[in-house]
Coordinates of C-alpha atoms in Angstrom, one line a residue:
X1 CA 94.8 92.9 117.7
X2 CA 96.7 90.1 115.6
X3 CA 99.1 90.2 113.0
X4 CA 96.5 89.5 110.5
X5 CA 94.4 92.0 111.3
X6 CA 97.2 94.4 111.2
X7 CA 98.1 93.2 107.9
X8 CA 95.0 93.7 106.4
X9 CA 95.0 97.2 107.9
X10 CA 97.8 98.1 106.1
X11 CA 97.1 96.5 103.3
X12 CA 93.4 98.8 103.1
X13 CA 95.8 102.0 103.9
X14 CA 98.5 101.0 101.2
X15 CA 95.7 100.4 98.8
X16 CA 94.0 103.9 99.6
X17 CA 97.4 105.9 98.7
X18 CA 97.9 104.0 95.5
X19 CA 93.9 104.9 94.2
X20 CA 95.0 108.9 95.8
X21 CA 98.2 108.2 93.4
X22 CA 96.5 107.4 90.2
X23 CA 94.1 110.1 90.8
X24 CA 96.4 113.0 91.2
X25 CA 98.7 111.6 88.1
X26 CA 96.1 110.5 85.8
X27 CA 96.4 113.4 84.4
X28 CA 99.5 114.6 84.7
X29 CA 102.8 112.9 85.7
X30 CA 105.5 115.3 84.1
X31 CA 108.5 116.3 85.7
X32 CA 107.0 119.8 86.7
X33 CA 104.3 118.1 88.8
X34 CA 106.7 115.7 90.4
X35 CA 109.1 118.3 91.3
X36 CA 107.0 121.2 92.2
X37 CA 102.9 120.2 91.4
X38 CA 103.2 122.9 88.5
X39 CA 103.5 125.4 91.4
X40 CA 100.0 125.4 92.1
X41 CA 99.6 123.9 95.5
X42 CA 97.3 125.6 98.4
X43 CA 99.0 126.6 101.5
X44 CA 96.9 125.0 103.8
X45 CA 97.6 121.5 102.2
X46 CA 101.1 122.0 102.3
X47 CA 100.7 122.8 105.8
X48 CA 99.0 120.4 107.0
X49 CA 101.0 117.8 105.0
X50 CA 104.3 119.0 106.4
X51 CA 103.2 117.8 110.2
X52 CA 103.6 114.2 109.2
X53 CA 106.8 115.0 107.1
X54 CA 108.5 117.0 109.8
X55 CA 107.2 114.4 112.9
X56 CA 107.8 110.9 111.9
X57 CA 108.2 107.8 113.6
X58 CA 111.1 108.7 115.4
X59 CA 108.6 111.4 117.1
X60 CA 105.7 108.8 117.0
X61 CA 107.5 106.5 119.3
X62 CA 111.0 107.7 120.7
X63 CA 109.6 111.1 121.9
X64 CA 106.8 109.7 124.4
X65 CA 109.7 107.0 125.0
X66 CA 112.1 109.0 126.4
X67 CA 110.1 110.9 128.7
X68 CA 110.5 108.1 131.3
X69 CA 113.8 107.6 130.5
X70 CA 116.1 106.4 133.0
X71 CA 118.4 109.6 132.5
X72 CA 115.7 111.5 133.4
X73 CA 114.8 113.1 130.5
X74 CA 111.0 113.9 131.1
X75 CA 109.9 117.0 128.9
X76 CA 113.6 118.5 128.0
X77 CA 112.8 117.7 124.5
X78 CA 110.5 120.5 124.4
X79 CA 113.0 123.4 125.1
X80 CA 114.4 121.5 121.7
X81 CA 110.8 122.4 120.1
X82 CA 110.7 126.0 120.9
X83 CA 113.9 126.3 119.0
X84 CA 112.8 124.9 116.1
X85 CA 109.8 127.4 116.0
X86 CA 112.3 130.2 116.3
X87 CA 114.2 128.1 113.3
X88 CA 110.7 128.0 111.5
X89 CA 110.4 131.6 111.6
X90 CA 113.8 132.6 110.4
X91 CA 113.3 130.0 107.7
X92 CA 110.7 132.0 106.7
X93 CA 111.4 135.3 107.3
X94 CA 114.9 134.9 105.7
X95 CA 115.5 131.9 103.1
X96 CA 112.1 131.5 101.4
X97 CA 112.3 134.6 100.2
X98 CA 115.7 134.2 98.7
X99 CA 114.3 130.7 97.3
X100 CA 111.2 132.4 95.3
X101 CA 113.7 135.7 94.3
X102 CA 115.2 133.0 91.8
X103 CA 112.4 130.8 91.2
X104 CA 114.4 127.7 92.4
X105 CA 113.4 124.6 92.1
X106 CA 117.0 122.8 93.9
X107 CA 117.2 125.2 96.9
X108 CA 121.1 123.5 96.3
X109 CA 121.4 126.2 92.7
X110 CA 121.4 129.1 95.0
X111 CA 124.7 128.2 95.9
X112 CA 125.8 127.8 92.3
X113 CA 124.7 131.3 91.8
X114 CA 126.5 132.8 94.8
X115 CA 129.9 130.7 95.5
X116 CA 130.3 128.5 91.9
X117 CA 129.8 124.6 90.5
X118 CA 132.1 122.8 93.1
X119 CA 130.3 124.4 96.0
X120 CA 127.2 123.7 94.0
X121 CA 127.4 120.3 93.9
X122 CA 129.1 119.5 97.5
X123 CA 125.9 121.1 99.0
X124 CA 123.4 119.0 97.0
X125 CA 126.0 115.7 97.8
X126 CA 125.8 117.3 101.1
X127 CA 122.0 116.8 101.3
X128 CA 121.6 113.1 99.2
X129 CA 123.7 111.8 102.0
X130 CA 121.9 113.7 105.1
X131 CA 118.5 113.0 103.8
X132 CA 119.3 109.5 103.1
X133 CA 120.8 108.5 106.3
X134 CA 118.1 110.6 108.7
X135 CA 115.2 109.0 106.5
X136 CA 116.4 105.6 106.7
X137 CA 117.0 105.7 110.4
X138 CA 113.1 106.8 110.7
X139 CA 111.8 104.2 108.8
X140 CA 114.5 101.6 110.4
X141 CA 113.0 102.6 113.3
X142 CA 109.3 101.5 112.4
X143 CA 110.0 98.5 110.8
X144 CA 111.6 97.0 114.2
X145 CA 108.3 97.9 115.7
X146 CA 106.5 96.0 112.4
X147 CA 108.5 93.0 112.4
X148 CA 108.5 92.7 116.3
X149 CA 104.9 92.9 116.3
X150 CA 103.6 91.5 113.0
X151 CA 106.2 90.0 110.6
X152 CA 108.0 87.7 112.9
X153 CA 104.3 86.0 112.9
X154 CA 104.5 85.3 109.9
X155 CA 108.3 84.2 109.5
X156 CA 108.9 86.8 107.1
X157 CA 112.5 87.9 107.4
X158 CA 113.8 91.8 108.8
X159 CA 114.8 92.3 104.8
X160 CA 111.5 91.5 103.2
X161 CA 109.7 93.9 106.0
X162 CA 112.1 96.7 104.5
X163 CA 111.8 96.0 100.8
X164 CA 108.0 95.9 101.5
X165 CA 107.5 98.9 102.9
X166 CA 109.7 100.5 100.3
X167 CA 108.2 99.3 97.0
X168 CA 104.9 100.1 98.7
X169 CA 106.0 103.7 99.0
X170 CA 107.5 103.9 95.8
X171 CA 103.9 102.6 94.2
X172 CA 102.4 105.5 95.1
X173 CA 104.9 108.2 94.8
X174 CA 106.7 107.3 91.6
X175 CA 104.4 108.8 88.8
X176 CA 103.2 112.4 90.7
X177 CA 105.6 113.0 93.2
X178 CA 105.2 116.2 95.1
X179 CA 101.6 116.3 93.3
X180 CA 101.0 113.4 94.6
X181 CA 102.2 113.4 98.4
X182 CA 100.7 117.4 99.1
X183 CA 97.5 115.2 99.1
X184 CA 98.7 112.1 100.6
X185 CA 100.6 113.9 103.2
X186 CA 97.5 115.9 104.2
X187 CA 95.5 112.4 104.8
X188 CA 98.4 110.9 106.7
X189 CA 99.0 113.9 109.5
X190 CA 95.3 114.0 109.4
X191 CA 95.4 110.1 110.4
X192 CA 98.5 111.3 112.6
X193 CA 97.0 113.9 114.8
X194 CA 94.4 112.1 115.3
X195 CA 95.9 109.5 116.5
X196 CA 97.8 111.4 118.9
X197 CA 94.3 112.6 120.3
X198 CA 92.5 109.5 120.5
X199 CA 95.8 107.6 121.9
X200 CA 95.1 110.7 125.1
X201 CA 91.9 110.0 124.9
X202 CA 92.3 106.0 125.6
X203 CA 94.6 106.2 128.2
X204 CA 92.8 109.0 130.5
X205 CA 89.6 106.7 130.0
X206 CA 92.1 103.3 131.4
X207 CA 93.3 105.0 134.2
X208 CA 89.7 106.8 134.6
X209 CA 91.5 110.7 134.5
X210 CA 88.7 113.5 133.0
X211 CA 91.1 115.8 130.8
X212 CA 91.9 118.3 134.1
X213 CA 92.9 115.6 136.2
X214 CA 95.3 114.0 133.2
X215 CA 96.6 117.6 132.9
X216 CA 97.2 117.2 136.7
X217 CA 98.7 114.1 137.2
X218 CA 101.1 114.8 134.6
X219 CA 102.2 117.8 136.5
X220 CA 102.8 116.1 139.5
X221 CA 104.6 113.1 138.3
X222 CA 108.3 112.8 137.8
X223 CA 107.6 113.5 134.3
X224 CA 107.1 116.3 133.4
X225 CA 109.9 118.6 134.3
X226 CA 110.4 121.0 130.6
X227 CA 113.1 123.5 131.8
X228 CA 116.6 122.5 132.7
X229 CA 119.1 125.6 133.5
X230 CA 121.7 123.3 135.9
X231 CA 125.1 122.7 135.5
X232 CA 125.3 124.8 131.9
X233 CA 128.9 122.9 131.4
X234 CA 128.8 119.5 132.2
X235 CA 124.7 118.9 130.8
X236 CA 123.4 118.0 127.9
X237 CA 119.6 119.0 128.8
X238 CA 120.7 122.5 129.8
X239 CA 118.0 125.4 128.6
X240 CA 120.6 127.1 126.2
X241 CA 121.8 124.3 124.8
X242 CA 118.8 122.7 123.7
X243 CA 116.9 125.7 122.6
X244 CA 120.2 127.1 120.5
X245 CA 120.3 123.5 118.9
X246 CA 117.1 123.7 117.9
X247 CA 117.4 126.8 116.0
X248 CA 120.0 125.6 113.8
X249 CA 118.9 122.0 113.5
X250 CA 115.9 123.5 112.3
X251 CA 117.5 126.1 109.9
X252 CA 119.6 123.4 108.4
X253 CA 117.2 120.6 108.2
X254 CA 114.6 121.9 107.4
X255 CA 115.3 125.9 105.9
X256 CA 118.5 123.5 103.8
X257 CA 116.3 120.8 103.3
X258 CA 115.4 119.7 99.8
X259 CA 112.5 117.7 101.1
X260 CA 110.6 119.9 103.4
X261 CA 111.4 123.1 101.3
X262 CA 110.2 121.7 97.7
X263 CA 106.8 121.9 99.6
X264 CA 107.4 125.6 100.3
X265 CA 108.6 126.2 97.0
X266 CA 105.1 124.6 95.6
X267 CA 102.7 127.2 96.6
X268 CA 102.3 130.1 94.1
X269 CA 104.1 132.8 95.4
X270 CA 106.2 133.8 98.8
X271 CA 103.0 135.0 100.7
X272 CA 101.4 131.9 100.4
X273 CA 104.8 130.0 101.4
X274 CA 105.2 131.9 104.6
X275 CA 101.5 131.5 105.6
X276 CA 102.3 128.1 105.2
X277 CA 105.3 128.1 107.6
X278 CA 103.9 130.1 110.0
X279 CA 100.9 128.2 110.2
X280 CA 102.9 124.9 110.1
X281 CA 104.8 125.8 113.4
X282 CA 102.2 126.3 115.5
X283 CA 100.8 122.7 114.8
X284 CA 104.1 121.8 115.0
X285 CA 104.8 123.1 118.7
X286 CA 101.0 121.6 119.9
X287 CA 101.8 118.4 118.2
X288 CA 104.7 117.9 120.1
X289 CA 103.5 118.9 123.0
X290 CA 100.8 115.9 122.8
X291 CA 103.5 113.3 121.9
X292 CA 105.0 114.4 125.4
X293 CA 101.6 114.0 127.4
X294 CA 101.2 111.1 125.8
X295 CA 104.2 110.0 127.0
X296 CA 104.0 111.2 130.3
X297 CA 100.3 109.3 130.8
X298 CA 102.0 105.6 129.3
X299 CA 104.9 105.5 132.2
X300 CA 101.9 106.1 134.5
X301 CA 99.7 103.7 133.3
X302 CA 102.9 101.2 132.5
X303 CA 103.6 101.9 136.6
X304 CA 99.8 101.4 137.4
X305 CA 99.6 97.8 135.3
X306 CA 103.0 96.8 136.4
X307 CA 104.5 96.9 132.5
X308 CA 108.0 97.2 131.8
X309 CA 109.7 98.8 128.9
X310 CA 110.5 95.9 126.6
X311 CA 113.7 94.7 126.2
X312 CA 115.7 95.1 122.9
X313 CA 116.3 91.9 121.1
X314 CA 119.7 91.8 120.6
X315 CA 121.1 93.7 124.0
X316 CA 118.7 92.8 125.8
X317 CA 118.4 96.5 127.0
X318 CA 115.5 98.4 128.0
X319 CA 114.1 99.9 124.5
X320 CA 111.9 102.9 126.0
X321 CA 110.9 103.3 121.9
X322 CA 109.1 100.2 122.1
X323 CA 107.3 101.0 125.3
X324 CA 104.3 103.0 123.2
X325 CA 103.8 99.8 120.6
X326 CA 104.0 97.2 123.4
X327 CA 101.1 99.2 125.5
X328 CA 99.3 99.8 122.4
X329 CA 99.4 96.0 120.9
X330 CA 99.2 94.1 124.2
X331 CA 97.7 96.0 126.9
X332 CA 94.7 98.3 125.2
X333 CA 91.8 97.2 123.6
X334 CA 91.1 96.7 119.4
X335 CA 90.1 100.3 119.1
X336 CA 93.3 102.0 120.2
X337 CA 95.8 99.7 118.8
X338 CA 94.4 99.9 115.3
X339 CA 94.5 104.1 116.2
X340 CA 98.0 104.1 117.4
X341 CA 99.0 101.5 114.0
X342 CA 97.2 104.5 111.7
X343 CA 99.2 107.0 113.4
X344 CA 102.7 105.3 113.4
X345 CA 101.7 104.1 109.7
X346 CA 100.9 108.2 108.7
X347 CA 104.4 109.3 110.5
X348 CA 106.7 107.2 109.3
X349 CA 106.0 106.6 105.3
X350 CA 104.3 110.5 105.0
X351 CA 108.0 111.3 106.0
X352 CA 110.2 108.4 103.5
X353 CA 107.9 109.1 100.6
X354 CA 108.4 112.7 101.1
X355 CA 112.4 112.0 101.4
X356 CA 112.1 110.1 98.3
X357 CA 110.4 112.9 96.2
X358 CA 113.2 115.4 97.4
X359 CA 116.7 112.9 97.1
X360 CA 114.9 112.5 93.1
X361 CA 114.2 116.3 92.3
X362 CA 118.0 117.1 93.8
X363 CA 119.8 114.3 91.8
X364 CA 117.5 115.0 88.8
X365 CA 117.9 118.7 89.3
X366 CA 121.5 119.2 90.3
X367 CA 122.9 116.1 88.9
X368 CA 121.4 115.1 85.7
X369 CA 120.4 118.7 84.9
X370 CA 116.7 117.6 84.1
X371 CA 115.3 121.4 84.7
X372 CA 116.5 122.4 81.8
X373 CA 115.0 120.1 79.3
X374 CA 111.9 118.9 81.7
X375 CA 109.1 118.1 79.0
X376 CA 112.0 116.0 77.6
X377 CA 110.0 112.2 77.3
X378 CA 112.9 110.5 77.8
X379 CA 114.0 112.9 81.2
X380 CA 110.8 111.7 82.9
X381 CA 112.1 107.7 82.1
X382 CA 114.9 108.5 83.6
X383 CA 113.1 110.3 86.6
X384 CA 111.3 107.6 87.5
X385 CA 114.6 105.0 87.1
X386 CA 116.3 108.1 89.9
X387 CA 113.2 107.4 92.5
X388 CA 113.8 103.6 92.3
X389 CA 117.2 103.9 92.8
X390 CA 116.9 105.8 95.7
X391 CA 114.5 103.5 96.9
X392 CA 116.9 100.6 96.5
X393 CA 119.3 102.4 98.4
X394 CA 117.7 103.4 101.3
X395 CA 116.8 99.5 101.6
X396 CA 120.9 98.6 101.6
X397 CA 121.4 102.0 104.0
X398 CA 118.3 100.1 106.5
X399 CA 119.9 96.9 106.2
X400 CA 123.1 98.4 107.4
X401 CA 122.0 99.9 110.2
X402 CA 120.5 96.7 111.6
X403 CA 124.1 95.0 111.6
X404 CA 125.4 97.8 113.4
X405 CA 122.9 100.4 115.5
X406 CA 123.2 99.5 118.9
X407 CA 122.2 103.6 120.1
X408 CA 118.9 105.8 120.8
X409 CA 117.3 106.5 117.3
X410 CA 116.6 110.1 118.5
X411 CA 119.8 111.2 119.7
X412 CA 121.5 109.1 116.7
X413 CA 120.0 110.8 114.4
X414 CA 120.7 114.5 115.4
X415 CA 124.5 113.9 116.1
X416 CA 124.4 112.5 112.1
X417 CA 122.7 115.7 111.5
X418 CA 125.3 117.8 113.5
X419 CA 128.0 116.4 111.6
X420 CA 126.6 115.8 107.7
X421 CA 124.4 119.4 107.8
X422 CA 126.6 121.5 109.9
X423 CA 129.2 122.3 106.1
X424 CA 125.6 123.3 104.8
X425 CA 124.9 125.6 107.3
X426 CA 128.3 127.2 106.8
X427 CA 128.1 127.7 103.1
X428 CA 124.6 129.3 103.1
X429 CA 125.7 131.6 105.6
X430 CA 128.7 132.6 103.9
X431 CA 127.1 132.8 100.3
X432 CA 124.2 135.3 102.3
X433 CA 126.9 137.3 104.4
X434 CA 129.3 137.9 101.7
X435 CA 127.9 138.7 98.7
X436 CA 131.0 140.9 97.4
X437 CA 133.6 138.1 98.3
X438 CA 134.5 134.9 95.9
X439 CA 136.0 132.1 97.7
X440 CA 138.2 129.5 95.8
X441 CA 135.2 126.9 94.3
X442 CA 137.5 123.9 93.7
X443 CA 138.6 123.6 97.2
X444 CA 135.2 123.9 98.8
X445 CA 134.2 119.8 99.0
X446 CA 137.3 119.4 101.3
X447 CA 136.2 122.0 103.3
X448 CA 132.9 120.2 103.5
X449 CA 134.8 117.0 104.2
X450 CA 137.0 118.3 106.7
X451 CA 134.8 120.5 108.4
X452 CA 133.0 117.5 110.3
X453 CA 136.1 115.3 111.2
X454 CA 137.4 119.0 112.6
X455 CA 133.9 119.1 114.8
X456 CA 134.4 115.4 115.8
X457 CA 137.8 115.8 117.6
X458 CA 136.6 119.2 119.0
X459 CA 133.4 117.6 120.5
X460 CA 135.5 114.7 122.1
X461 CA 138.5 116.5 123.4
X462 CA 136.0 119.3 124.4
X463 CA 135.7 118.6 128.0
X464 CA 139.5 119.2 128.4
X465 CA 139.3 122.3 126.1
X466 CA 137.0 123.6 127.8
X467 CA 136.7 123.0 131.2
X468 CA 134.1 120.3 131.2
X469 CA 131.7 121.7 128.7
X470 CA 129.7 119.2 127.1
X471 CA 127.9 119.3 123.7
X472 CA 124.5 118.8 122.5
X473 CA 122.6 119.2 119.2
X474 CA 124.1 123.1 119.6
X475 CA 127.1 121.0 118.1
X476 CA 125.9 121.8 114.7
X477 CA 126.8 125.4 115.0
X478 CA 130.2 124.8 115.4
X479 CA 130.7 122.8 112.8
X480 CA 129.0 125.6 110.7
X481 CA 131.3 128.1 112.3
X482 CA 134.5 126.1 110.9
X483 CA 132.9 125.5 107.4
X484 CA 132.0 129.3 107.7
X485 CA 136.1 130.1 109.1
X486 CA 137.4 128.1 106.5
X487 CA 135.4 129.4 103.2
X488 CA 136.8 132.7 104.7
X489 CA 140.5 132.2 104.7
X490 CA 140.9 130.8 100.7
X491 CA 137.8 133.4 99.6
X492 CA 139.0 137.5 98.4
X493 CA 137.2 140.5 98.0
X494 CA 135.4 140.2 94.2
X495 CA 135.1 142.8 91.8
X496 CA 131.8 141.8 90.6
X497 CA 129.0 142.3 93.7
X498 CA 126.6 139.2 93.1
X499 CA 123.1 139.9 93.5

């Protein structure tokens, strides 16, 4: 397929989006249909939708990647996924209903209600930054595989890729915003999944495997290993480890998310919002699954064709992220590289224009106080000046990371996430488990901002501390435990019990 083609492509997709944009704000493009679509969304949408928000590029490509990794990765990654279902349920089971009890529309004003303004605020600073950072790294991600693969074609410079892509996204998500993407959403994980089955599909019929015999050769390759209980100290990929990690990631990603709970908090009532998360996490788990197979059947066919995983540009390193684009554009036919294009395309901007929905409602919400004067002409101006900003400064975060990044997207992104989420973990937990104590609100942000440096020089003076252990995404749990110890020793008992 040739750069042209591709262009066009995405050109058709981007214009598609834009008409679904104008559609869904035609009518309506206030600030209570950006932030929550009036509270009128169907579960099942949101559902759906959420696949390609919670998946992304980073899934799309690094997951099948790292399969064949040469640290012998294969499946670990799914005792990480059956965490996050576990997370997924206690998000559910525990926080939404909090989040509807006081009709929130920043999950971040919980915290005002429970712990004070200071604490208030470093949570929602907390989340601009997280959700910044993790959502440029995604999209950073895709546009390497873009301008590899299509741009440099053209000459058109790394920067111009970025601010493309962005101002595309921002084109269709500026006016509706969480109207808008429910819909969206839905069409890209349905362009998503589908991908993911064709993309099976293809490479069974290249290396002539019915479905059984796929299933088989998988199983018998030196992929496909899932469960790792050896060495509990000294391995990353241990059982406990993982699966632990991906409970809390989960809970503090996604259950302390902005982005992914504004959808929850879009349906009409709590019923509707739980069938949506349970529903959600068993897509979730199968999804990933899939992006596992599939990356269990590319190292075999790359074996079978004699294909290497591309080297990365600048350390001339294997980049086992690039091995799913390079099969896709060079070695398959028309059919399956415009497929596997759709599906990247769906995961990686269903999950940025999402991002830049939630980093507006928060600053909007939490910042500028726009919830309290939200028919306010003027406020939905200023909304829409917000969403640009963002969008410019996700562009200079993306430009950043391409002077500097020189590690695995995946694991990159979860060691930010350890660090930047781990204070928010900590002060939900305290403001749920101590309703009758008040800590001291004005020295909370430097708890927030000391907690991760304290988690830092723990996790690299750990192996001396204690006797070789070494962390993993499970990481993020102590730094929650310190944020937690710490609101603790400058909080006392409170005469008034809060609610």
């Amino acid at each position: 397929m040739t750069p042209i083609t591709i262009i066009i492509i995405i050109a058709i997709y981007f214009g598609m989006l834009i008409g679904i944009s104008q559609l869904t704000s035609k009518k309506d493009s206030s600030n209570d249909a950006f932030f929550s679509a009036n509270k009128n969304a169907k579960w099942y949408l949101v559902a759906f939708g959420m696949i390609g928000t919670a998946l992304s590029g980073v899934t799309f490509i690094s997951v099948p990647g790292e399969v064949g990794s040469p640290n012998g990765e294969q499946f670990k990654y799914f005792q990480f996924i059956l965490g996050n279902a576990v997370g997924f349920i206690i998000t559910a089971a525990v926080l939404l209903p909090l989040y509807y009890k006081y009709n929130l529309v920043s999950i971040y004003t919980y915290i005002e209600k429970k712990l004070g303004f200071y604490s208030y605020k470093s949570a929602a600073s907390i989340f601009l930054l997280s959700r910044t950072i993790g959502s440029a790294f995604r999209l950073y991600l895709v546009v390497i595989v873009l301008q590899r693969y299509v741009f440099d074609y053209f000459g058109i410079p790394f920067f111009a890729t970025v601010l493309i892509a962005l101002l595309l996204i921002y084109a269709y998500t500026y006016k509706g915003g969480l109207k808008t993407i429910i819909i969206t959403d839905s069409l890209q994980t349905f362009f998503l999944v589908s991908s993911v089955i064709l993309t099976i599909i293809f490479i069974c019929h290249q290396l002539d495997l019915s479905a059984i015999q796929a299933f088989e050769s998988i199983k018998n390759s030196n992929y496909s290993k899932i469960f790792f209980f050896e060495d509990f100290m000294g391995s990353r990929y241990h059982f406990i480890k993982q699966f632990v990690g991906g409970i809390f990631v989960t809970i503090a990603m996604v259950g302390l998310d902005q982005d992914l709970m504004q959808k929850n908090l879009s349906c009409k009532n709590i019923k509707e919002a739980q069938k949506n998360m349970y529903s959600f996490t068993g897509i979730f788990v199968l999804v990933n699954l899939l992006f596992l197979g599939i990356g269990a059947l590319l190292y075999i066919y790359a074996n079978n064709q004699g294909i290497d995983v591309p080297l990365d540009a600048v350390t001339q390193k294997p980049r086992t992220d690039l091995l799913f684009p390079e099969i896709a554009f060079n070695h398959l036919a028309v059919i399956p590289a415009l497929v596997f294009l759709l599906g990247l395309t769906a995961a990686t901007f269903a999950t940025t224009d999402s991002a830049l929905t939630a980093l507006t409602t928060s600053f909007c919400i939490d910042f500028l106080h726009m919830d309290k004067d939200k028919a306010n002409p003027s406020n939905v101006w200023r909304r829409k000046l917000v969403h640009f900003g963002f969008s410019i400064l996700m562009f200079l975060v993306i430009i950043l990371f391409n002077a500097i990044n020189d590690a695995s997207v995946v694991s990159m992104i979860f060691k930010i996430a350890s660090y930047t989420y781990g204070p928010l973990l900590g002060l939900f937990s305290f403001a749920i488990f101590f309703k009758n104590r008040q800590v001291k609100d004005k020295l909370v942000p430097y708890i927030c901002i000391l907690s991760p440096f304290a988690t830092l020089w723990f996790s690299n003076n750990a192996t001396s501390l204690l006797n070789g252990y070494v962390f993993d995404n499970e990481l993020i749990l102590v730094n929650a435990l310190i944020t937690f110890v710490l609101l603790l020793s400058i909080s006392s008992k409170s005469k008034l019990i809060r609610a």
